[in-house]
Amino acid sequence: METDRREFIKKALYSVLALLGLGFLIPGIKFVAPGEVRKKELAFFPLISEDELPRLGVKKTELVFSVNGRERKTRVYIVSSPKGPTVFSAVCSHLGCLVNYQKEKNEFVCPCHGGRYDLAGKNIAGPPPAPLTRLPIKIQKGVVMAGLKV
Ligand code: FES
């Protein structure tokens, strides 16, 4: 009985040491401490072709991106002004509902609690505590690319 217990402890100890050793020897194996958060990095994804940019006004579209090989999409608005295009995430800064563009008011309105944003993305009424998230953009070979932290 005592021998079984000692044998079990010895095997458990060797297993832990073997796992730790593998972690040091094989670079692909990474131990993640509980609570450790992977740092998000900015990556650019194609949004629309440069020809499709509205000259003035607002265009609703979806940004398709990938995280860990999984394809995802999120609604964004492209606001074109004489200063150039700006891209905003449609995710409301209050509780994350998707805002809609209301042409007659020239505002973004959140259907959940009535939050309102102007065309610069600034929160102007209702509960949203912050502006809409503005996505960095760049144009590469005629394609408008929008940046997300993934
Ligand atoms: S989630 Fe948009 S106002 Fe509450």
Short mmCIF file of C-alpha atoms and ligand atoms in Angstrom, two decimals:
data_model
loop_
_atom_site.label_atom_id
_atom_site.label_comp_id
_atom_site.label_asym_id
_atom_site.label_seq_id
_atom_site.Cartn_x
_atom_site.Cartn_y
_atom_site.Cartn_z
CA MET A 1 0.00 0.00 0.00
CA GLU A 2 2.78 2.43 1.00
CA THR A 3 4.74 1.43 -2.09
CA ASP A 4 1.74 2.16 -4.36
CA ARG A 5 1.41 5.63 -2.89
CA ARG A 6 5.13 6.38 -3.29
CA GLU A 7 5.04 5.03 -6.82
CA PHE A 8 2.04 7.23 -7.65
CA ILE A 9 3.71 10.37 -6.25
CA LYS A 10 6.91 9.58 -8.13
CA LYS A 11 5.04 9.15 -11.43
CA ALA A 12 3.04 12.33 -10.89
CA LEU A 13 6.25 14.26 -10.16
CA TYR A 14 7.95 12.87 -13.29
CA SER A 15 4.90 13.79 -15.37
CA VAL A 16 4.95 17.40 -14.18
CA LEU A 17 8.70 17.64 -14.79
CA ALA A 18 8.30 16.13 -18.25
CA LEU A 19 5.59 18.67 -19.15
CA LEU A 20 7.71 21.56 -17.91
CA GLY A 21 10.68 20.21 -19.84
CA LEU A 22 8.63 19.98 -23.02
CA GLY A 23 7.56 23.56 -22.55
CA PHE A 24 11.18 24.70 -22.53
CA LEU A 25 12.36 22.43 -25.32
CA ILE A 26 9.54 22.89 -27.81
CA PRO A 27 8.94 26.55 -28.68
CA GLY A 28 5.41 25.84 -29.96
CA ILE A 29 4.24 24.76 -26.53
CA LYS A 30 3.44 27.73 -24.40
CA PHE A 31 2.22 27.66 -20.86
CA VAL A 32 -0.36 30.30 -20.15
CA ALA A 33 -0.77 31.31 -16.56
CA PRO A 34 -4.36 31.58 -15.35
CA GLY A 35 -5.65 35.08 -15.89
CA GLU A 36 -3.01 35.88 -18.50
CA VAL A 37 -4.56 37.81 -21.36
CA ARG A 38 -3.16 37.62 -24.86
CA LYS A 39 -2.18 41.08 -26.05
CA LYS A 40 -4.30 42.14 -29.01
CA GLU A 41 -2.51 43.41 -32.08
CA LEU A 42 -3.72 45.78 -34.78
CA ALA A 43 -4.39 44.03 -38.08
CA PHE A 44 -5.86 45.45 -41.29
CA PHE A 45 -8.60 43.74 -43.29
CA PRO A 46 -10.10 44.66 -46.68
CA LEU A 47 -13.30 46.67 -46.38
CA ILE A 48 -14.33 47.90 -49.84
CA SER A 49 -12.66 48.94 -53.03
CA GLU A 50 -11.63 52.56 -53.27
CA ASP A 51 -14.14 53.08 -56.15
CA GLU A 52 -17.02 52.11 -53.84
CA LEU A 53 -16.26 54.84 -51.30
CA PRO A 54 -19.14 57.28 -51.11
CA ARG A 55 -18.15 60.82 -52.12
CA LEU A 56 -20.24 62.31 -49.35
CA GLY A 57 -22.54 60.61 -46.89
CA VAL A 58 -22.79 57.37 -44.98
CA LYS A 59 -22.42 53.80 -46.17
CA LYS A 60 -23.21 50.75 -44.06
CA THR A 61 -21.11 47.68 -44.68
CA GLU A 62 -19.55 44.72 -42.93
CA LEU A 63 -15.91 44.21 -42.11
CA VAL A 64 -14.92 40.57 -42.45
CA PHE A 65 -11.91 39.63 -40.36
CA SER A 66 -10.35 36.55 -38.82
CA VAL A 67 -9.29 35.69 -35.31
CA ASN A 68 -7.29 32.52 -34.76
CA GLY A 69 -8.28 31.32 -38.22
CA ARG A 70 -12.00 31.86 -37.61
CA GLU A 71 -13.85 34.23 -39.91
CA ARG A 72 -15.99 36.85 -38.24
CA LYS A 73 -17.72 40.02 -39.30
CA THR A 74 -18.82 43.24 -37.73
CA ARG A 75 -21.00 46.09 -38.94
CA VAL A 76 -19.22 49.35 -39.69
CA TYR A 77 -20.18 52.71 -41.14
CA ILE A 78 -18.08 54.66 -43.59
CA VAL A 79 -18.68 58.38 -43.27
CA SER A 80 -17.34 60.40 -46.17
CA SER A 81 -16.87 64.12 -45.80
CA PRO A 82 -14.78 66.69 -47.67
CA LYS A 83 -11.96 65.77 -45.24
CA GLY A 84 -12.05 62.16 -46.41
CA PRO A 85 -13.50 58.86 -45.23
CA THR A 86 -13.84 57.77 -41.63
CA VAL A 87 -14.84 54.29 -40.49
CA PHE A 88 -16.78 53.67 -37.29
CA SER A 89 -17.70 50.45 -35.60
CA ALA A 90 -21.49 50.20 -35.28
CA VAL A 91 -21.16 48.77 -31.77
CA CYS A 92 -22.76 51.11 -29.24
CA SER A 93 -20.45 52.14 -26.42
CA HIS A 94 -23.23 51.63 -23.86
CA LEU A 95 -24.01 47.91 -23.92
CA GLY A 96 -22.93 46.82 -27.36
CA CYS A 97 -26.08 46.94 -29.50
CA LEU A 98 -25.61 47.85 -33.16
CA VAL A 99 -26.48 51.43 -34.02
CA ASN A 100 -28.45 52.39 -37.14
CA TYR A 101 -27.93 55.37 -39.36
CA GLN A 102 -30.97 57.64 -39.54
CA LYS A 103 -30.72 59.70 -42.68
CA GLU A 104 -33.48 62.18 -41.74
CA LYS A 105 -31.67 63.12 -38.50
CA ASN A 106 -28.20 62.54 -39.92
CA GLU A 107 -27.31 60.62 -36.76
CA PHE A 108 -26.55 57.13 -35.57
CA VAL A 109 -29.25 55.88 -33.21
CA CYS A 110 -29.05 52.88 -30.94
CA PRO A 111 -32.26 50.81 -30.94
CA CYS A 112 -31.68 49.45 -27.43
CA HIS A 113 -31.77 52.52 -25.17
CA GLY A 114 -31.97 55.42 -27.60
CA GLY A 115 -28.32 56.48 -27.53
CA ARG A 116 -27.44 58.92 -30.29
CA TYR A 117 -24.18 59.78 -32.03
CA ASP A 118 -23.33 62.46 -34.57
CA LEU A 119 -21.52 61.76 -37.83
CA ALA A 120 -18.17 62.29 -36.12
CA GLY A 121 -19.10 59.33 -33.89
CA LYS A 122 -19.51 61.55 -30.84
CA ASN A 123 -22.08 60.46 -28.27
CA ILE A 124 -24.61 63.30 -28.15
CA ALA A 125 -27.59 61.91 -26.25
CA GLY A 126 -28.75 58.99 -24.16
CA PRO A 127 -26.72 56.58 -22.06
CA PRO A 128 -23.63 55.92 -24.24
CA PRO A 129 -20.59 56.93 -22.17
CA ALA A 130 -18.18 57.26 -25.09
CA PRO A 131 -18.02 57.89 -28.84
CA LEU A 132 -18.29 55.14 -31.44
CA THR A 133 -14.97 53.39 -32.01
CA ARG A 134 -13.14 54.86 -34.95
CA LEU A 135 -11.20 52.28 -36.97
CA PRO A 136 -7.88 53.23 -38.55
CA ILE A 137 -7.90 52.92 -42.32
CA LYS A 138 -5.38 52.76 -45.11
CA ILE A 139 -5.65 52.30 -48.83
CA GLN A 140 -3.60 49.55 -50.42
CA LYS A 141 -3.72 48.85 -54.15
CA GLY A 142 -7.15 50.42 -54.52
CA VAL A 143 -8.63 48.61 -51.51
CA VAL A 144 -9.73 50.41 -48.36
CA MET A 145 -8.39 48.45 -45.39
CA ALA A 146 -9.75 48.90 -41.87
CA GLY A 147 -7.79 48.09 -38.75
CA LEU A 148 -9.00 46.09 -35.78
CA LYS A 149 -7.24 44.88 -32.67
CA VAL A 150 -7.52 41.09 -32.78
S1 FES B 1 -26.78 49.72 -25.89
FE1 FES B 1 -26.88 51.51 -27.07
S2 FES B 1 -27.84 52.95 -25.80
FE2 FES B 1 -27.75 51.16 -24.61
#
